[in-house]
Amino acid sequence: MTISKRFTTTAAIAGSLALVGGLAGCGSDSGGGEGGEEGGIADSYTVVTDTAFVPFEFQEEEGGEYVGFDIDIIYEIADRVGFEVEHENTNFDGIIPGLQTGTFDIAIAGMTITEERAEAVDFTSPYYKSGLRVGVPIDNDTIQGVDDLEGLTVATRLGSTSADYIQNNIEGATANTYEQLDQAYLSVEGGGSDAVLYDAPNVEYYILTAGQDSMKAVGELIEAQDYGIAVAKGNDELVTAMNEALAEMIDDGTYAEIFAEWFGEEPEWLEDLAADQVG
Ligand code: GLN
């Protein structure tokens, strides 16, 4: 896997593809403006992302702009559906409460679709097929996978599916839960935790970048998980329109293009993802 360091061309490519998609996909009398009263789609929505779920959303430098796979995906969807994005960031565990209280309308944050969360918010169709992975100090030879974590201390993030996994599936393990992911990785690097369990793309990205001299990934992918875009309840038309845009992007190659920019290759599971779409 290679990590691409782009970011300047995406907007231009996405913009032109959105135009083509808009013209081809529209065919209605609205001239691309499906919004307003008719469609029940507002002109703009508050979109929240996580503060640092690399490579889905993060700042390349402190105080810089937010970039990432999720950011490119949501702007492409917004272009196609026809709404402006008012971008906000918050800690992962603040996202669902913020959607419930109306602080945010939409969240894209590598959020795993779970039944429990679906009671609190609505989800679009899946936009990424993920799973969990174990990371250990680079010189550790005793932990080879999740089965070796029994009775150990495992770092992860507060409010995540990994925190649930540790609690429910790893016997005798203690979950060290942190609000921010870098604290979880630091805790392994500093010896405060034996291993980290988190979303595979995040663990792998960390190991390819900041953690390349300190950590390694071990074992198989654990527990298949799908990421969905969360939308505050009561916005059915918005969810439908976003699902249509997502299905279109997967169909016309835009999705694979954005994916390749962030993950260096096309997703192995593209056909499965296409089959998951309802749009
Ligand atoms: N996919 C994980 C979850 O939903 C973590 C996402 C994140 O940290 N942004 O719990």
Short mmCIF file of C-alpha atoms and ligand atoms in Angstrom, two decimals:
data_model
loop_
_atom_site.label_atom_id
_atom_site.label_comp_id
_atom_site.label_asym_id
_atom_site.label_seq_id
_atom_site.Cartn_x
_atom_site.Cartn_y
_atom_site.Cartn_z
CA MET A 1 0.00 0.00 0.00
CA THR A 2 1.31 3.43 -0.82
CA ILE A 3 0.10 6.64 0.63
CA SER A 4 -0.50 9.37 -1.86
CA LYS A 5 0.28 12.93 -0.95
CA ARG A 6 -1.97 14.77 -3.24
CA PHE A 7 -4.85 17.08 -2.49
CA THR A 8 -4.56 19.80 -5.05
CA THR A 9 -6.14 18.10 -8.03
CA THR A 10 -9.09 16.40 -6.41
CA ALA A 11 -11.29 19.44 -6.28
CA ALA A 12 -10.80 20.09 -9.97
CA ILE A 13 -11.43 16.47 -10.94
CA ALA A 14 -14.36 16.16 -8.58
CA GLY A 15 -15.77 19.41 -9.87
CA SER A 16 -15.70 18.39 -13.49
CA LEU A 17 -17.03 14.93 -12.78
CA ALA A 18 -19.81 16.40 -10.71
CA LEU A 19 -20.74 18.56 -13.67
CA VAL A 20 -20.83 15.57 -16.02
CA GLY A 21 -22.70 13.52 -13.41
CA GLY A 22 -25.09 16.36 -12.82
CA LEU A 23 -25.92 16.75 -16.49
CA ALA A 24 -26.15 13.06 -17.21
CA GLY A 25 -27.93 12.11 -14.03
CA CYS A 26 -30.37 14.93 -13.91
CA GLY A 27 -32.70 14.67 -16.89
CA SER A 28 -35.35 16.48 -14.91
CA ASP A 29 -36.70 19.96 -15.29
CA SER A 30 -34.90 21.28 -12.27
CA GLY A 31 -31.64 21.95 -14.08
CA GLY A 32 -29.55 20.32 -11.39
CA GLY A 33 -31.20 22.15 -8.54
CA GLU A 34 -33.14 19.42 -6.89
CA GLY A 35 -33.05 21.38 -3.67
CA GLY A 36 -35.55 23.75 -2.21
CA GLU A 37 -39.11 23.03 -1.35
CA GLU A 38 -39.74 20.39 -3.98
CA GLY A 39 -37.02 17.97 -3.00
CA GLY A 40 -36.97 18.76 0.69
CA ILE A 41 -33.23 19.28 0.44
CA ALA A 42 -31.84 22.40 2.09
CA ASP A 43 -29.27 24.68 0.45
CA SER A 44 -26.68 23.89 3.07
CA TYR A 45 -26.01 21.42 5.87
CA THR A 46 -23.65 21.32 8.82
CA VAL A 47 -21.35 18.39 8.19
CA VAL A 48 -19.26 17.18 11.09
CA THR A 49 -16.14 15.07 10.82
CA ASP A 50 -13.91 13.53 13.44
CA THR A 51 -10.85 15.55 14.46
CA ALA A 52 -8.24 12.96 13.55
CA PHE A 53 -9.24 9.67 12.01
CA VAL A 54 -6.44 9.30 9.49
CA PRO A 55 -6.65 9.01 6.52
CA PHE A 56 -10.38 9.75 6.54
CA GLU A 57 -10.13 13.21 8.10
CA PHE A 58 -7.11 15.04 9.47
CA GLN A 59 -5.01 18.17 9.20
CA GLU A 60 -1.78 17.87 7.25
CA GLU A 61 -0.28 20.49 9.52
CA GLU A 62 -1.47 21.97 12.76
CA GLY A 63 -4.11 24.59 12.16
CA GLY A 64 -4.27 23.64 8.48
CA GLU A 65 -7.26 22.62 6.39
CA TYR A 66 -8.96 19.34 6.95
CA VAL A 67 -8.28 16.78 4.25
CA GLY A 68 -8.98 13.08 3.80
CA PHE A 69 -11.02 10.41 2.10
CA ASP A 70 -14.22 11.31 3.95
CA ILE A 71 -13.79 14.98 3.11
CA ASP A 72 -13.47 14.25 -0.62
CA ILE A 73 -16.42 11.86 -0.52
CA ILE A 74 -18.78 14.26 1.25
CA TYR A 75 -17.91 17.23 -0.99
CA GLU A 76 -18.50 15.06 -4.06
CA ILE A 77 -21.87 13.93 -2.68
CA ALA A 78 -22.78 17.52 -1.76
CA ASP A 79 -21.95 18.67 -5.30
CA ARG A 80 -24.14 16.00 -6.81
CA VAL A 81 -27.08 16.43 -4.46
CA GLY A 82 -26.73 20.20 -4.60
CA PHE A 83 -26.02 21.48 -1.10
CA GLU A 84 -23.28 23.56 0.50
CA VAL A 85 -21.16 22.04 3.24
CA GLU A 86 -20.64 23.90 6.50
CA HIS A 87 -17.78 21.88 7.87
CA GLU A 88 -17.29 21.28 11.61
CA ASN A 89 -15.06 18.92 13.59
CA THR A 90 -15.55 17.26 16.93
CA ASN A 91 -14.37 14.33 19.01
CA PHE A 92 -15.75 11.06 17.75
CA ASP A 93 -17.85 10.48 20.86
CA GLY A 94 -19.55 13.85 20.44
CA ILE A 95 -20.87 13.14 16.96
CA ILE A 96 -24.04 11.19 17.68
CA PRO A 97 -25.17 13.47 20.54
CA GLY A 98 -24.53 16.45 18.22
CA LEU A 99 -26.72 14.92 15.51
CA GLN A 100 -29.45 14.18 18.03
CA THR A 101 -29.55 17.71 19.40
CA GLY A 102 -29.46 19.33 15.96
CA THR A 103 -25.98 20.86 16.31
CA PHE A 104 -24.98 18.91 13.18
CA ASP A 105 -27.04 17.60 10.28
CA ILE A 106 -24.66 15.10 8.72
CA ALA A 107 -21.60 13.20 10.00
CA ILE A 108 -18.92 11.49 7.96
CA ALA A 109 -16.29 10.09 10.28
CA GLY A 110 -15.49 6.51 9.40
CA MET A 111 -18.49 5.66 11.49
CA THR A 112 -19.40 1.99 11.60
CA ILE A 113 -23.04 1.24 11.00
CA THR A 114 -24.41 -0.56 14.05
CA GLU A 115 -27.95 -1.42 15.08
CA GLU A 116 -27.58 0.54 18.28
CA ARG A 117 -26.44 3.70 16.50
CA ALA A 118 -29.16 3.28 13.88
CA GLU A 119 -31.70 3.83 16.65
CA ALA A 120 -30.25 7.28 17.28
CA VAL A 121 -29.37 8.41 13.73
CA ASP A 122 -30.04 7.35 10.14
CA PHE A 123 -27.30 5.95 7.94
CA THR A 124 -26.73 6.09 4.21
CA SER A 125 -25.76 2.94 2.37
CA PRO A 126 -22.22 1.78 3.23
CA TYR A 127 -19.42 3.82 1.68
CA TYR A 128 -16.40 1.87 2.94
CA LYS A 129 -15.84 -1.77 3.95
CA SER A 130 -13.64 -1.98 7.00
CA GLY A 131 -12.67 -4.14 9.95
CA LEU A 132 -10.45 -4.02 13.02
CA ARG A 133 -6.74 -4.69 13.38
CA VAL A 134 -4.24 -5.21 16.18
CA GLY A 135 -1.11 -3.07 16.41
CA VAL A 136 1.82 -3.89 18.75
CA PRO A 137 5.27 -2.48 19.50
CA ILE A 138 7.61 -3.29 16.62
CA ASP A 139 9.82 -5.56 18.75
CA ASN A 140 6.98 -7.58 20.28
CA ASP A 141 6.97 -11.20 19.12
CA THR A 142 4.47 -12.69 21.51
CA ILE A 143 1.27 -11.02 20.28
CA GLN A 144 0.45 -12.47 16.87
CA GLY A 145 -3.20 -11.58 16.68
CA VAL A 146 -6.39 -10.92 18.59
CA ASP A 147 -6.32 -14.34 20.33
CA ASP A 148 -3.14 -13.33 22.14
CA LEU A 149 -4.78 -10.28 23.72
CA GLU A 150 -6.60 -12.21 26.47
CA GLY A 151 -5.85 -10.72 29.87
CA LEU A 152 -3.81 -7.86 28.39
CA THR A 153 -4.26 -4.10 28.34
CA VAL A 154 -5.49 -2.87 24.98
CA ALA A 155 -5.56 0.78 23.95
CA THR A 156 -8.44 2.10 21.90
CA ARG A 157 -10.81 4.99 21.57
CA LEU A 158 -13.74 6.05 23.68
CA GLY A 159 -17.14 5.31 22.15
CA SER A 160 -15.77 3.19 19.32
CA THR A 161 -16.78 -0.23 18.03
CA SER A 162 -13.28 -1.40 19.05
CA ALA A 163 -13.92 -0.44 22.66
CA ASP A 164 -17.09 -2.57 22.52
CA TYR A 165 -15.19 -5.40 20.88
CA ILE A 166 -12.55 -5.50 23.61
CA GLN A 167 -15.17 -5.49 26.32
CA ASN A 168 -17.38 -8.14 24.76
CA ASN A 169 -14.99 -10.47 22.97
CA ILE A 170 -11.55 -10.51 24.56
CA GLU A 171 -11.52 -12.39 27.81
CA GLY A 172 -9.93 -10.64 30.74
CA ALA A 173 -8.67 -7.76 28.62
CA THR A 174 -8.65 -4.23 29.97
CA ALA A 175 -9.61 -1.53 27.49
CA ASN A 176 -7.60 1.67 27.88
CA THR A 177 -9.95 4.10 26.18
CA TYR A 178 -8.76 7.50 24.99
CA GLU A 179 -10.64 10.39 23.52
CA GLN A 180 -7.98 10.91 20.84
CA LEU A 181 -6.33 8.24 18.78
CA ASP A 182 -2.79 9.57 19.07
CA GLN A 183 -3.10 9.06 22.83
CA ALA A 184 -3.98 5.40 22.20
CA TYR A 185 -0.96 4.87 19.96
CA LEU A 186 1.29 6.78 22.37
CA SER A 187 0.15 4.56 25.19
CA VAL A 188 1.38 1.47 23.30
CA GLU A 189 4.62 3.17 22.31
CA GLY A 190 5.20 4.27 25.89
CA GLY A 191 4.47 0.85 27.37
CA GLY A 192 1.21 1.81 29.10
CA SER A 193 -0.77 -0.63 26.94
CA ASP A 194 0.26 -3.95 25.41
CA ALA A 195 -1.44 -3.38 22.06
CA VAL A 196 -3.88 -1.17 20.22
CA LEU A 197 -7.09 -2.41 18.62
CA TYR A 198 -8.66 -0.11 16.10
CA ASP A 199 -10.05 0.24 12.59
CA ALA A 200 -7.68 -1.49 10.16
CA PRO A 201 -7.21 1.45 7.77
CA ASN A 202 -6.33 3.73 10.68
CA VAL A 203 -3.86 1.30 12.28
CA GLU A 204 -2.28 0.60 8.89
CA TYR A 205 -1.99 4.27 8.01
CA TYR A 206 -0.44 5.10 11.38
CA ILE A 207 2.12 2.33 10.92
CA LEU A 208 3.01 3.60 7.46
CA THR A 209 3.46 7.16 8.72
CA ALA A 210 4.10 8.35 12.30
CA GLY A 211 4.43 4.86 13.76
CA GLN A 212 6.73 3.34 11.15
CA ASP A 213 9.67 2.88 13.52
CA SER A 214 7.69 1.98 16.60
CA MET A 215 4.75 -0.25 15.69
CA LYS A 216 3.56 -3.07 13.45
CA ALA A 217 0.20 -4.66 12.60
CA VAL A 218 -0.37 -8.31 13.43
CA GLY A 219 -3.01 -10.92 12.65
CA GLU A 220 -6.00 -10.99 10.41
CA LEU A 221 -8.70 -8.42 9.87
CA ILE A 222 -11.22 -8.78 12.71
CA GLU A 223 -14.97 -8.29 12.37
CA ALA A 224 -16.22 -6.93 9.05
CA GLN A 225 -17.67 -3.44 9.51
CA ASP A 226 -19.31 -1.03 7.08
CA TYR A 227 -18.95 2.73 7.38
CA GLY A 228 -22.00 4.85 6.72
CA ILE A 229 -22.68 8.56 6.63
CA ALA A 230 -24.88 9.42 9.61
CA VAL A 231 -27.77 11.84 9.19
CA ALA A 232 -29.97 13.34 11.90
CA LYS A 233 -33.33 11.56 12.00
CA GLY A 234 -36.14 13.13 10.02
CA ASN A 235 -34.20 13.77 6.81
CA ASP A 236 -35.34 10.86 4.68
CA GLU A 237 -35.19 12.73 1.38
CA LEU A 238 -31.66 13.83 2.07
CA VAL A 239 -30.62 10.26 2.85
CA THR A 240 -32.24 9.03 -0.37
CA ALA A 241 -30.54 11.73 -2.44
CA MET A 242 -27.16 10.98 -0.84
CA ASN A 243 -27.63 7.27 -1.51
CA GLU A 244 -28.32 8.01 -5.15
CA ALA A 245 -25.21 10.18 -5.42
CA LEU A 246 -23.08 7.53 -3.75
CA ALA A 247 -24.36 4.77 -6.02
CA GLU A 248 -23.66 6.98 -9.04
CA MET A 249 -20.11 7.74 -7.87
CA ILE A 250 -19.40 4.05 -7.41
CA ASP A 251 -20.85 3.33 -10.83
CA ASP A 252 -19.02 6.01 -12.80
CA GLY A 253 -15.57 5.44 -11.27
CA THR A 254 -15.34 8.61 -9.18
CA TYR A 255 -15.43 6.63 -5.95
CA ALA A 256 -12.53 4.38 -7.04
CA GLU A 257 -10.56 7.44 -8.12
CA ILE A 258 -10.94 9.14 -4.72
CA PHE A 259 -10.13 5.86 -2.98
CA ALA A 260 -6.94 5.39 -4.98
CA GLU A 261 -5.75 8.86 -4.06
CA TRP A 262 -5.90 8.03 -0.37
CA PHE A 263 -5.14 4.33 -0.28
CA GLY A 264 -2.86 4.01 -3.28
CA GLU A 265 -4.91 1.35 -5.04
CA GLU A 266 -8.45 0.43 -5.97
CA PRO A 267 -10.53 -1.20 -3.23
CA GLU A 268 -10.61 -5.02 -3.41
CA TRP A 269 -14.21 -4.96 -2.27
CA LEU A 270 -15.59 -2.49 -4.82
CA GLU A 271 -18.07 -5.01 -6.24
CA ASP A 272 -19.36 -5.88 -2.77
CA LEU A 273 -19.75 -2.20 -1.98
CA ALA A 274 -21.64 -1.65 -5.25
CA ALA A 275 -23.96 -4.52 -4.33
CA ASP A 276 -24.68 -2.86 -0.96
CA GLN A 277 -26.02 0.32 -2.56
CA VAL A 278 -29.70 1.09 -2.49
CA GLY A 279 -29.52 4.34 -4.49
N1 GLN B 1 -15.29 2.95 12.93
C1 GLN B 1 -15.13 3.21 14.32
C2 GLN B 1 -16.46 3.38 14.99
O1 GLN B 1 -17.40 3.69 14.37
C3 GLN B 1 -14.19 4.38 14.63
C4 GLN B 1 -14.40 5.64 13.87
C5 GLN B 1 -13.56 6.83 14.30
O2 GLN B 1 -12.72 6.78 15.22
N2 GLN B 1 -13.76 7.94 13.65
O3 GLN B 1 -16.57 3.21 16.15
#
